[in-house]
Short mmCIF file of C-alpha atoms and ligand atoms in Angstrom, two decimals:
data_model
loop_
_atom_site.label_atom_id
_atom_site.label_comp_id
_atom_site.label_asym_id
_atom_site.label_seq_id
_atom_site.Cartn_x
_atom_site.Cartn_y
_atom_site.Cartn_z
CA MET E 200 -26.97 44.22 -77.21
CA LYS E 201 -24.98 42.24 -79.77
CA GLU E 202 -25.92 38.72 -80.83
CA LYS E 203 -24.22 36.69 -78.16
CA PRO E 204 -25.10 37.79 -74.64
CA LEU E 205 -22.82 37.47 -71.64
CA ALA E 206 -23.42 36.95 -67.96
CA VAL E 207 -20.67 37.94 -65.52
CA GLY E 208 -19.99 36.16 -62.23
CA ILE E 209 -17.68 37.52 -59.53
CA ASP E 210 -15.96 35.56 -56.77
CA ALA E 211 -14.77 37.91 -54.01
CA SER E 212 -12.75 35.53 -51.90
CA THR E 213 -10.29 35.89 -49.04
CA GLN E 214 -7.11 36.40 -51.05
CA GLY E 215 -8.43 37.96 -54.24
CA VAL E 216 -11.20 38.43 -56.77
CA LYS E 217 -12.08 36.47 -59.92
CA ALA E 218 -14.45 37.66 -62.61
CA LEU E 219 -15.82 35.19 -65.15
CA ALA E 220 -17.68 35.80 -68.42
CA LEU E 221 -20.24 33.16 -69.37
CA GLY E 222 -21.57 33.11 -72.93
CA PRO E 223 -24.03 30.84 -74.77
CA ASP E 224 -21.31 28.24 -75.42
CA GLY E 225 -19.75 28.26 -71.96
CA VAL E 226 -17.03 30.15 -70.10
CA GLU E 227 -15.36 32.72 -72.38
CA ALA E 228 -12.84 34.35 -70.04
CA VAL E 229 -11.69 34.60 -66.44
CA ALA E 230 -9.75 37.52 -64.90
CA ALA E 231 -8.07 37.45 -61.52
CA VAL E 232 -6.85 39.95 -58.94
CA ASN E 233 -4.62 39.01 -56.03
CA PHE E 234 -4.74 41.39 -53.07
CA GLY E 235 -1.10 40.87 -52.13
CA LYS E 236 0.25 41.30 -55.64
CA ASP E 237 -2.17 43.75 -57.20
CA LEU E 238 -3.32 45.91 -54.28
CA PRO E 239 -0.32 45.87 -51.90
CA ALA E 240 -1.06 49.36 -50.51
CA PHE E 241 -3.86 47.88 -48.38
CA GLY E 242 -1.32 45.86 -46.38
CA ALA E 243 -3.34 42.65 -46.47
CA PRO E 244 -1.22 40.27 -48.59
CA GLU E 245 -3.10 37.20 -47.41
CA GLY E 246 -6.49 38.87 -47.35
CA PHE E 247 -6.35 40.28 -43.82
CA VAL E 248 -4.30 42.90 -42.01
CA PRO E 249 -1.87 41.22 -39.59
CA ASP E 250 -2.99 41.67 -35.98
CA ALA E 251 -1.15 41.05 -32.72
CA ASP E 252 -4.13 39.00 -31.54
CA PRO E 253 -4.29 35.78 -33.62
CA ALA E 254 -8.06 35.56 -32.99
CA VAL E 255 -8.59 38.87 -34.80
CA ARG E 256 -8.78 38.74 -38.60
CA ARG E 257 -9.88 41.96 -40.31
CA ALA E 258 -9.61 43.30 -43.85
CA PRO E 259 -10.22 46.68 -45.53
CA PRO E 260 -13.63 46.71 -47.30
CA ARG E 261 -12.20 49.26 -49.78
CA MET E 262 -9.71 46.60 -50.90
CA TRP E 263 -12.56 44.25 -51.83
CA GLU E 264 -14.34 47.03 -53.70
CA GLU E 265 -11.22 48.00 -55.64
CA GLY E 266 -10.49 44.34 -56.27
CA VAL E 267 -13.90 43.86 -57.87
CA ALA E 268 -13.49 46.99 -60.04
CA LEU E 269 -10.02 45.87 -61.16
CA ALA E 270 -11.14 42.30 -61.93
CA LEU E 271 -13.97 43.69 -64.09
CA ARG E 272 -11.56 46.00 -65.91
CA ARG E 273 -9.25 43.05 -66.57
CA LEU E 274 -12.15 40.92 -67.77
CA GLY E 275 -13.03 43.79 -70.12
CA GLY E 276 -9.57 43.35 -71.66
CA GLU E 277 -10.45 39.76 -72.59
CA VAL E 278 -14.04 40.00 -73.80
CA ASP E 279 -16.38 42.76 -74.94
CA LEU E 280 -18.33 43.46 -71.77
CA ALA E 281 -20.84 45.57 -73.72
CA ARG E 282 -22.48 42.19 -74.38
CA THR E 283 -23.19 41.77 -70.64
CA GLY E 284 -26.90 41.39 -69.91
CA ALA E 285 -26.68 40.52 -66.20
CA LEU E 286 -24.11 40.22 -63.45
CA SER E 287 -23.94 38.58 -60.04
CA GLY E 288 -21.38 37.62 -57.43
CA ALA E 289 -20.51 35.66 -54.35
CA ALA E 290 -18.28 36.69 -51.47
CA GLN E 291 -16.44 34.92 -48.69
CA GLN E 292 -19.29 34.09 -46.32
CA HIS E 293 -20.08 35.77 -42.98
CA GLY E 294 -18.02 38.73 -41.73
CA LEU E 295 -19.46 42.13 -40.82
CA VAL E 296 -19.47 45.49 -42.58
CA LEU E 297 -21.25 48.42 -40.91
CA SER E 298 -22.28 51.12 -43.36
CA ASP E 299 -24.16 54.38 -43.57
CA ALA E 300 -27.34 54.73 -45.62
CA ALA E 301 -25.37 55.25 -48.85
CA GLY E 302 -23.33 52.08 -48.29
CA GLU E 303 -20.13 53.86 -47.20
CA PRO E 304 -18.27 51.66 -44.70
CA LEU E 305 -17.97 52.98 -41.14
CA GLY E 306 -14.34 52.30 -40.38
CA PRO E 307 -11.32 51.12 -42.33
CA LEU E 308 -11.40 47.44 -41.30
CA ALA E 309 -14.07 44.72 -41.11
CA PRO E 310 -13.90 41.24 -39.53
CA ILE E 311 -13.84 38.33 -42.01
CA TRP E 312 -14.75 34.63 -41.77
CA MET E 313 -11.35 33.80 -40.19
CA ASP E 314 -12.04 35.98 -37.14
CA ARG E 315 -12.39 34.07 -33.87
CA SER E 316 -12.75 36.98 -31.46
CA THR E 317 -16.43 36.75 -30.50
CA GLY E 318 -16.29 33.93 -27.92
CA ALA E 319 -18.02 36.04 -25.27
CA GLU E 320 -20.83 37.02 -27.67
CA CYS E 321 -21.36 33.39 -28.72
CA ALA E 322 -21.52 32.35 -25.07
CA ALA E 323 -24.21 35.01 -24.44
CA LEU E 324 -26.25 33.81 -27.44
CA ASP E 325 -25.92 30.18 -26.31
CA ALA E 326 -26.96 31.07 -22.76
CA ARG E 327 -30.03 32.93 -24.01
CA PHE E 328 -31.26 30.59 -26.77
CA GLY E 329 -29.53 27.21 -26.21
CA ALA E 330 -30.32 24.54 -28.82
CA ALA E 331 -33.10 26.72 -30.30
CA LEU E 332 -30.47 28.91 -31.95
CA ARG E 333 -29.13 25.93 -33.90
CA GLU E 334 -32.60 24.59 -34.68
CA LYS E 335 -33.86 27.95 -35.96
CA THR E 336 -30.83 29.43 -37.69
CA GLY E 337 -29.08 26.20 -38.76
CA SER E 338 -25.94 26.80 -36.69
CA ALA E 339 -24.89 26.95 -33.07
CA ALA E 340 -23.47 30.39 -32.13
CA THR E 341 -20.46 30.70 -34.45
CA GLU E 342 -17.65 33.22 -33.95
CA ARG E 343 -17.22 34.19 -37.60
CA PHE E 344 -20.94 34.77 -38.23
CA THR E 345 -22.40 38.27 -38.71
CA GLY E 346 -24.73 38.17 -35.65
CA PRO E 347 -22.05 37.55 -32.99
CA GLN E 348 -19.77 40.00 -34.82
CA ALA E 349 -22.50 42.66 -34.73
CA ARG E 350 -23.06 42.11 -31.01
CA LYS E 351 -19.36 42.67 -30.40
CA ALA E 352 -19.25 45.79 -32.64
CA ALA E 353 -22.25 47.33 -30.83
CA ARG E 354 -20.65 46.70 -27.43
CA GLU E 355 -17.18 47.96 -28.37
CA ASP E 356 -18.20 51.19 -30.12
CA PRO E 357 -21.77 52.26 -29.26
CA ALA E 358 -21.38 55.63 -31.03
CA ARG E 359 -20.45 53.97 -34.33
CA TRP E 360 -23.27 51.47 -33.84
CA GLU E 361 -25.67 54.38 -33.40
CA ARG E 362 -24.51 55.85 -36.74
CA THR E 363 -24.89 52.50 -38.52
CA ALA E 364 -27.72 52.41 -41.05
CA ARG E 365 -26.98 48.92 -42.42
CA VAL E 366 -25.45 45.80 -40.92
CA HIS E 367 -24.08 43.79 -43.81
CA CYS E 368 -22.24 40.56 -44.36
CA ILE E 369 -19.49 40.90 -46.97
CA ALA E 370 -21.69 39.76 -49.88
CA SER E 371 -24.53 42.22 -49.27
CA TRP E 372 -22.08 45.08 -48.67
CA LEU E 373 -20.21 44.48 -51.96
CA ASN E 374 -23.56 44.07 -53.69
CA SER E 375 -24.58 47.46 -52.23
CA ARG E 376 -21.45 49.13 -53.61
CA LEU E 377 -22.21 47.71 -57.04
CA VAL E 378 -25.76 49.00 -57.40
CA GLU E 379 -27.23 52.46 -57.77
CA GLY E 380 -28.44 53.77 -54.42
CA GLY E 381 -25.96 51.70 -52.40
CA ASP E 382 -28.50 49.66 -50.43
CA ALA E 383 -28.77 46.09 -51.69
CA PRO E 384 -30.74 43.22 -50.15
CA VAL E 385 -29.20 39.90 -49.08
CA ASP E 386 -29.99 36.39 -50.36
CA PRO E 387 -30.88 33.44 -48.09
CA GLY E 388 -27.50 31.81 -48.83
CA SER E 389 -25.66 34.69 -47.16
CA ALA E 390 -28.36 35.42 -44.58
CA SER E 391 -28.19 31.84 -43.26
CA GLY E 392 -24.52 32.38 -42.30
CA GLN E 393 -25.34 34.99 -39.69
CA ASN E 394 -27.04 33.24 -36.71
CA LEU E 395 -29.97 35.57 -37.38
CA MET E 396 -32.27 34.05 -40.01
CA ASP E 397 -35.08 31.57 -39.45
CA LEU E 398 -34.22 28.80 -41.92
CA SER E 399 -37.78 27.68 -42.53
CA SER E 400 -39.34 31.11 -43.13
CA ARG E 401 -36.21 32.66 -44.70
CA GLU E 402 -36.85 35.83 -42.68
CA TRP E 403 -34.78 37.42 -39.92
CA ASP E 404 -35.82 36.01 -36.54
CA PRO E 405 -37.03 39.15 -34.71
CA GLU E 406 -36.33 37.79 -31.21
CA ILE E 407 -32.80 36.60 -31.97
CA ALA E 408 -31.97 39.79 -33.89
CA ALA E 409 -33.31 42.05 -31.13
CA PHE E 410 -31.28 40.19 -28.48
CA THR E 411 -28.13 40.20 -30.61
CA ALA E 412 -27.71 44.01 -30.76
CA PRO E 413 -29.77 47.17 -30.14
CA ASP E 414 -32.06 48.07 -33.08
CA LEU E 415 -30.51 45.31 -35.19
CA PRO E 416 -33.83 44.28 -36.84
CA ALA E 417 -34.12 47.78 -38.37
CA LYS E 418 -30.51 47.79 -39.56
CA LEU E 419 -30.53 44.45 -41.45
CA PRO E 420 -31.02 44.41 -45.23
CA ARG E 421 -34.10 42.81 -46.79
CA ILE E 422 -33.85 39.09 -47.62
CA VAL E 423 -34.81 38.28 -51.22
CA PRO E 424 -34.64 34.99 -53.19
CA SER E 425 -31.26 34.23 -54.81
CA ASP E 426 -32.68 34.80 -58.31
CA ALA E 427 -33.98 38.31 -57.52
CA VAL E 428 -32.51 41.45 -59.06
CA SER E 429 -30.84 43.54 -56.36
CA GLY E 430 -30.52 46.72 -58.41
CA ARG E 431 -28.86 48.27 -61.47
CA LEU E 432 -25.11 48.53 -61.94
CA ALA E 433 -23.72 51.83 -60.59
CA PRO E 434 -21.74 54.00 -63.05
CA ALA E 435 -18.56 53.62 -60.95
CA PHE E 436 -18.27 49.98 -62.10
CA ALA E 437 -19.07 50.64 -65.74
CA SER E 438 -15.71 50.03 -67.40
CA GLY E 439 -14.26 47.74 -70.05
CA GLY E 440 -17.48 48.18 -72.02
CA LEU E 441 -19.72 47.16 -69.13
CA ARG E 442 -22.79 49.39 -69.15
CA ALA E 443 -24.24 51.19 -66.14
CA GLY E 444 -27.78 50.06 -65.45
CA VAL E 445 -27.21 46.35 -66.18
CA PRO E 446 -29.26 44.24 -63.72
CA VAL E 447 -27.28 42.87 -60.78
CA VAL E 448 -28.74 39.61 -59.50
CA VAL E 449 -28.41 39.49 -55.70
CA TRP E 450 -25.04 38.31 -54.41
CA SER E 451 -24.70 35.08 -52.44
CA GLY E 452 -22.05 33.31 -50.35
CA ASP E 453 -19.11 31.45 -51.86
CA ASN E 454 -20.17 28.06 -50.53
CA PRO E 455 -23.73 28.15 -51.91
CA ASP E 456 -22.47 29.35 -55.29
CA SER E 457 -19.69 26.76 -55.29
CA LEU E 458 -22.28 23.99 -54.83
CA LEU E 459 -24.07 25.42 -57.85
CA GLY E 460 -20.90 25.86 -59.93
CA MET E 461 -19.84 22.29 -59.11
CA GLY E 462 -23.16 21.06 -60.52
CA CYS E 463 -24.04 19.48 -57.17
CA ALA E 464 -27.05 21.52 -56.06
CA ALA E 465 -29.64 18.71 -56.34
CA PRO E 466 -30.59 16.97 -53.05
CA GLY E 467 -28.32 13.98 -52.40
CA GLU E 468 -25.33 15.55 -54.16
CA ALA E 469 -22.30 16.65 -52.16
CA VAL E 470 -18.94 18.35 -52.55
CA ALA E 471 -15.67 17.53 -50.82
CA SER E 472 -13.39 20.53 -51.14
CA LEU E 473 -9.91 19.36 -50.18
CA GLY E 474 -8.05 22.58 -49.53
CA THR E 475 -6.24 24.16 -46.60
CA SER E 476 -9.25 22.99 -44.61
CA ASP E 477 -11.33 20.14 -45.96
CA THR E 478 -14.91 21.28 -46.38
CA PHE E 479 -17.75 18.85 -46.97
CA PHE E 480 -21.02 20.31 -48.14
CA ALA E 481 -24.14 18.58 -49.30
CA SER E 482 -27.42 19.61 -50.80
CA MET E 483 -30.52 18.69 -48.74
CA ASP E 484 -34.25 18.71 -49.48
CA ALA E 485 -35.17 20.03 -45.99
CA PRO E 486 -33.38 22.06 -43.28
CA ARG E 487 -32.12 19.28 -40.98
CA THR E 488 -29.54 20.43 -38.39
CA ASP E 489 -26.53 18.70 -36.83
CA PRO E 490 -27.57 17.41 -33.36
CA ASP E 491 -23.90 17.56 -32.28
CA GLY E 492 -23.78 21.25 -33.26
CA PHE E 493 -20.56 20.92 -35.32
CA GLY E 494 -21.98 21.35 -38.84
CA ASN E 495 -23.74 24.40 -40.29
CA VAL E 496 -26.86 24.52 -42.44
CA PHE E 497 -27.21 27.23 -45.07
CA CYS E 498 -29.76 27.97 -47.76
CA THR E 499 -28.43 27.24 -51.23
CA SER E 500 -28.52 29.84 -53.97
CA ALA E 501 -30.63 27.37 -55.97
CA GLY E 502 -33.57 27.55 -53.55
CA GLY E 503 -32.78 24.55 -51.30
CA TYR E 504 -30.66 23.81 -48.24
CA MET E 505 -27.09 22.65 -47.74
CA SER E 506 -24.96 21.33 -44.92
CA LEU E 507 -21.39 22.51 -44.40
CA SER E 508 -18.78 20.91 -42.18
CA CYS E 509 -15.31 22.36 -41.99
CA PHE E 510 -12.43 20.04 -41.04
CA THR E 511 -9.48 22.21 -40.10
CA ASN E 512 -6.91 19.42 -40.38
CA GLY E 513 -7.02 19.01 -44.16
CA ALA E 514 -4.14 19.78 -46.53
CA LEU E 515 -1.76 20.87 -43.78
CA ALA E 516 -2.14 17.48 -42.07
CA ARG E 517 -1.59 15.64 -45.37
CA ASP E 518 1.46 17.75 -46.10
CA ARG E 519 2.91 17.20 -42.65
CA VAL E 520 2.48 13.42 -42.69
CA ARG E 521 3.87 13.29 -46.24
CA ARG E 522 6.97 15.29 -45.26
CA GLU E 523 7.56 13.34 -42.05
CA ALA E 524 7.26 10.11 -44.04
CA GLY E 525 9.93 11.45 -46.45
CA LEU E 526 7.64 11.25 -49.49
CA ASP E 527 6.83 13.52 -52.41
CA TRP E 528 3.21 13.69 -53.64
CA GLU E 529 3.80 10.84 -56.07
CA GLY E 530 5.10 8.74 -53.20
CA PHE E 531 2.09 9.74 -51.11
CA ASP E 532 -0.26 8.48 -53.83
CA ALA E 533 1.84 5.33 -54.33
CA ALA E 534 1.57 4.64 -50.57
CA LEU E 535 -2.21 4.63 -50.87
CA ALA E 536 -2.06 2.35 -53.92
CA ALA E 537 0.24 -0.09 -52.10
CA THR E 538 -1.98 -0.54 -49.03
CA ALA E 539 -5.41 -2.16 -48.66
CA PRO E 540 -8.66 -0.66 -47.29
CA TRP E 541 -8.45 -0.34 -43.50
CA ASP E 542 -5.12 -2.10 -43.60
CA GLY E 543 -4.31 -3.43 -40.12
CA ARG E 544 -7.53 -1.88 -38.70
CA ARG E 545 -5.57 1.27 -37.93
CA LEU E 546 -7.32 4.39 -36.64
CA PHE E 547 -5.87 7.90 -36.56
CA LEU E 548 -7.32 11.23 -35.44
CA PRO E 549 -5.29 13.93 -37.27
CA TRP E 550 -5.79 16.80 -34.84
CA PHE E 551 -2.44 18.48 -35.46
CA ALA E 552 -4.27 21.80 -35.01
CA PRO E 553 -7.47 22.53 -33.03
CA GLU E 554 -10.35 20.95 -34.96
CA SER E 555 -13.86 22.28 -35.74
CA VAL E 556 -15.55 18.96 -36.63
CA PRO E 557 -15.60 17.49 -34.03
CA ARG E 558 -14.83 20.47 -31.81
CA VAL E 559 -11.32 19.93 -30.42
CA PRO E 560 -10.10 23.14 -28.77
CA ARG E 561 -6.55 21.93 -28.14
CA ALA E 562 -4.32 20.23 -30.71
CA GLY E 563 -3.21 16.62 -30.12
CA THR E 564 -3.39 13.60 -32.45
CA ALA E 565 -4.52 10.12 -31.34
CA ALA E 566 -4.00 6.64 -32.83
CA ASN E 567 -4.73 3.03 -31.90
CA PHE E 568 -1.15 2.14 -32.96
CA ASP E 569 2.29 3.68 -32.73
CA PHE E 570 1.80 6.23 -35.54
CA GLY E 571 5.30 7.70 -35.44
CA ALA E 572 7.00 4.29 -35.65
CA ALA E 573 4.76 2.84 -38.38
CA GLU E 574 5.94 2.38 -41.96
CA PRO E 575 5.37 5.52 -44.10
CA ALA E 576 2.72 3.88 -46.30
CA ARG E 577 0.72 2.81 -43.25
CA ARG E 578 0.85 6.32 -41.79
CA VAL E 579 -0.37 7.82 -45.05
CA ARG E 580 -3.29 5.39 -45.34
CA ALA E 581 -4.30 5.83 -41.69
CA LEU E 582 -4.24 9.61 -42.12
CA VAL E 583 -6.36 9.80 -45.28
CA GLU E 584 -8.79 7.15 -44.04
CA GLY E 585 -9.05 8.95 -40.69
CA GLN E 586 -9.94 12.18 -42.52
CA VAL E 587 -12.53 10.49 -44.73
CA PHE E 588 -14.03 8.43 -41.86
CA ALA E 589 -14.61 11.68 -39.93
CA MET E 590 -16.20 13.24 -43.02
CA LYS E 591 -18.58 10.30 -43.49
CA ASN E 592 -19.49 9.87 -39.82
CA HIS E 593 -20.14 13.57 -39.34
CA ALA E 594 -22.34 13.58 -42.45
CA ALA E 595 -24.76 10.98 -41.01
CA TRP E 596 -27.22 13.65 -39.81
CA ILE E 597 -27.63 14.97 -43.36
CA GLY E 598 -29.68 11.85 -44.10
CA GLY E 599 -29.73 9.31 -46.88
CA ARG E 600 -26.97 8.22 -49.23
CA PHE E 601 -25.10 10.50 -51.53
CA SER E 602 -25.77 9.98 -55.23
CA ARG E 603 -22.55 11.80 -56.26
CA ILE E 604 -19.68 13.59 -54.63
CA GLY E 605 -17.91 16.36 -56.57
CA VAL E 606 -14.32 16.94 -55.50
CA THR E 607 -12.21 20.05 -55.78
CA GLY E 608 -9.06 21.55 -54.23
CA GLY E 609 -5.43 20.41 -54.21
CA GLY E 610 -6.15 17.08 -52.48
CA SER E 611 -8.48 16.07 -55.31
CA LYS E 612 -5.45 15.64 -57.60
CA CYS E 613 -4.45 12.53 -55.65
CA ALA E 614 -6.03 9.39 -57.15
CA GLY E 615 -5.69 7.41 -53.89
CA VAL E 616 -7.69 10.03 -51.98
CA LEU E 617 -10.52 9.82 -54.55
CA ARG E 618 -10.54 6.01 -54.33
CA ILE E 619 -10.90 6.14 -50.52
CA LEU E 620 -13.66 8.76 -50.75
CA ALA E 621 -15.62 6.65 -53.26
CA ASP E 622 -15.21 3.44 -51.26
CA VAL E 623 -15.94 4.88 -47.80
CA PHE E 624 -19.01 6.81 -49.02
CA GLN E 625 -19.93 4.05 -51.51
CA ALA E 626 -20.76 6.80 -53.98
CA PRO E 627 -19.29 7.89 -57.32
CA VAL E 628 -16.72 10.67 -56.99
CA GLU E 629 -16.26 13.22 -59.77
CA ARG E 630 -13.55 15.77 -60.40
CA LEU E 631 -14.69 18.69 -62.55
CA GLU E 632 -13.02 20.18 -65.62
CA GLY E 633 -13.27 23.81 -64.48
CA THR E 634 -11.81 25.28 -61.33
CA GLU E 635 -13.57 28.62 -60.89
CA THR E 636 -16.70 27.07 -59.42
CA VAL E 637 -17.74 30.03 -57.24
CA ALA E 638 -17.56 32.61 -60.03
CA LEU E 639 -19.26 30.10 -62.33
CA GLY E 640 -22.11 29.56 -59.84
CA ALA E 641 -22.66 33.33 -59.65
CA ALA E 642 -22.50 33.63 -63.46
CA MET E 643 -25.00 30.77 -63.79
CA ARG E 644 -27.52 32.68 -61.66
CA ALA E 645 -26.99 35.80 -63.78
CA TRP E 646 -27.31 33.77 -66.99
CA SER E 647 -30.46 32.08 -65.76
CA HIS E 648 -31.98 35.49 -65.04
CA LEU E 649 -30.97 36.73 -68.47
CA THR E 650 -32.15 33.81 -70.59
CA GLY E 651 -34.59 31.86 -68.41
CA GLU E 652 -32.46 28.70 -68.75
CA PRO E 653 -33.04 26.66 -65.55
CA LEU E 654 -30.06 26.19 -63.23
CA ALA E 655 -30.27 22.38 -63.44
CA ALA E 656 -30.06 22.49 -67.25
CA LEU E 657 -27.12 24.87 -67.03
CA ALA E 658 -25.34 22.59 -64.57
CA ALA E 659 -25.81 19.58 -66.84
CA ARG E 660 -24.35 21.56 -69.73
CA LEU E 661 -21.48 23.36 -67.98
CA CYS E 662 -20.29 21.24 -65.02
CA ARG E 663 -18.78 18.25 -66.78
CA PRO E 664 -16.57 15.80 -64.87
CA ALA E 665 -12.99 15.34 -66.04
CA LEU E 666 -12.71 12.13 -64.03
CA ARG E 667 -15.21 9.77 -62.39
CA VAL E 668 -14.29 7.12 -59.79
CA GLU E 669 -16.90 4.42 -59.14
CA PRO E 670 -17.10 2.88 -55.65
CA ASP E 671 -15.85 -0.68 -55.18
CA PRO E 672 -18.70 -2.67 -53.57
CA ALA E 673 -16.12 -5.15 -52.21
CA ALA E 674 -14.85 -2.44 -49.83
CA ALA E 675 -18.30 -1.67 -48.37
CA GLY E 676 -18.17 -4.29 -45.58
CA VAL E 677 -14.73 -3.47 -44.22
CA TYR E 678 -15.45 0.25 -44.30
CA ALA E 679 -18.80 -0.15 -42.50
CA GLU E 680 -16.88 -1.82 -39.67
CA ALA E 681 -14.15 0.81 -39.82
CA LEU E 682 -16.65 3.68 -39.60
CA ALA E 683 -18.24 2.24 -36.46
CA ALA E 684 -14.79 1.71 -34.91
CA HIS E 685 -13.72 5.25 -35.83
CA ALA E 686 -16.85 6.76 -34.24
CA ALA E 687 -16.21 4.87 -30.99
CA PHE E 688 -12.51 5.79 -31.03
CA GLU E 689 -13.31 9.45 -31.60
CA ARG E 690 -15.88 9.43 -28.76
CA SER E 691 -13.38 7.97 -26.32
CA ALA E 692 -10.62 10.39 -27.43
CA LEU E 693 -12.95 13.36 -26.92
CA ALA E 694 -14.09 12.08 -23.51
CA GLY E 695 -10.47 11.99 -22.35
CA ARG E 696 -9.85 15.68 -23.17
CA PRO E 697 -10.55 18.87 -21.26
C1 XUL H 747 -17.83 28.74 -44.34
C2 XUL H 747 -16.66 29.63 -44.20
C3 XUL H 747 -15.66 29.64 -45.30
C4 XUL H 747 -15.74 30.92 -46.08
C5 XUL H 747 -14.56 31.01 -47.01
O1 XUL H 747 -18.68 28.78 -43.25
O2 XUL H 747 -16.50 30.34 -43.26
O3 XUL H 747 -15.82 28.55 -46.16
O4 XUL H 747 -16.96 31.02 -46.74
O5 XUL H 747 -14.68 32.08 -47.86
#
């Protein structure tokens, strides 16, 4: 190997793949592949093949595999990948890929995290295990998780199930394709997104697995720590200078590696990812679970635990209120600057679409004032505060105060949103310099394996904030009152719904 080693991190996400090269002085290059643009023959421009049933969301596993190979080739055009000493990756969490013993997928399509077609399977798991499922695995029965998906696959096509040697989530399947022998283990970050793993022992729960599908315990991959080597790079991926035989550190899920790549993997640190959905995830010292059953608990890829709550009404709600108020994004931000914290004691529940936290199966917003008739600036403030109040109230079970909140996603560009987050949480809010946090998290694990540099030291060196917003203590009182009022308003709104 030449003087300066490289670690490569891959982010296999819904709409494409990113590959990132991390050297001794930081990120050297990033290459991207977009499924719609670069691999149109798979017919999945948005990352899934359109289906007549909106609950069904499936994608071709071969597209992910080709996407990874292409991203590595492109990265090889930017840096000399012969310097690579270790590689790792993270994939969209959950999903289900059934494979034979050599890792070949059984069938052209596999369900992804957006699939919502396992309601009957989740009901069966709930009826059998009740609250114990959430307490053991960290999540109530969840439609997109590998366990319910496997139960459905076994029921729908018993012959294929019989032929299945391995039941993979997307991360462990891609990891299997990448290594010699085609049979990779899974890390606790991915395994905790399956409704199958016991969070405290970090082993598959034999009773839950056996109930979920016939012979499932024998078909699941081994669980290994997130810093373990899963195998050696297969010759098929050796291109752009990358050498076959390079160690592949076990793949993880995108959320655990994003927490790492955001530099927020120490207990008490959290991330608010303000994208299509708003996702709030926080690092925890112990596996506490959400008594309401809305949030998920995963293992982190840094050896700890993390909460994850997904608020469906994120960017689309902000965009809708902005448009209806006749504002551009500058005007949206100016509206927040022109109004005071909890101005007029207004409360708004932005359930324009069915919501996951709290669970709201049918769309329908609610307000304690005439939302549609209110001045644009008041609507904008009530919306953003309503979103952040829900985030804070539904984070109460995580325990303690947050020492820092990292922000990412389109919404984090809006200064007014960051101000409200800092003041409601009474915690400093930081926006990072880099954007490829998932690929960076995976590359950090590979680098740590290669050099022995601890993850915390790497985070301190690589995850620098571009902007930090300190909380205003003067807003603490009004927001404490607002949070209590929001919780009561939400309870009464939920009680009045079917
Ligand atoms: C988390 C989840 C999504 C996917 C996106 O539970 O389903 O965040 O991981 O790739």
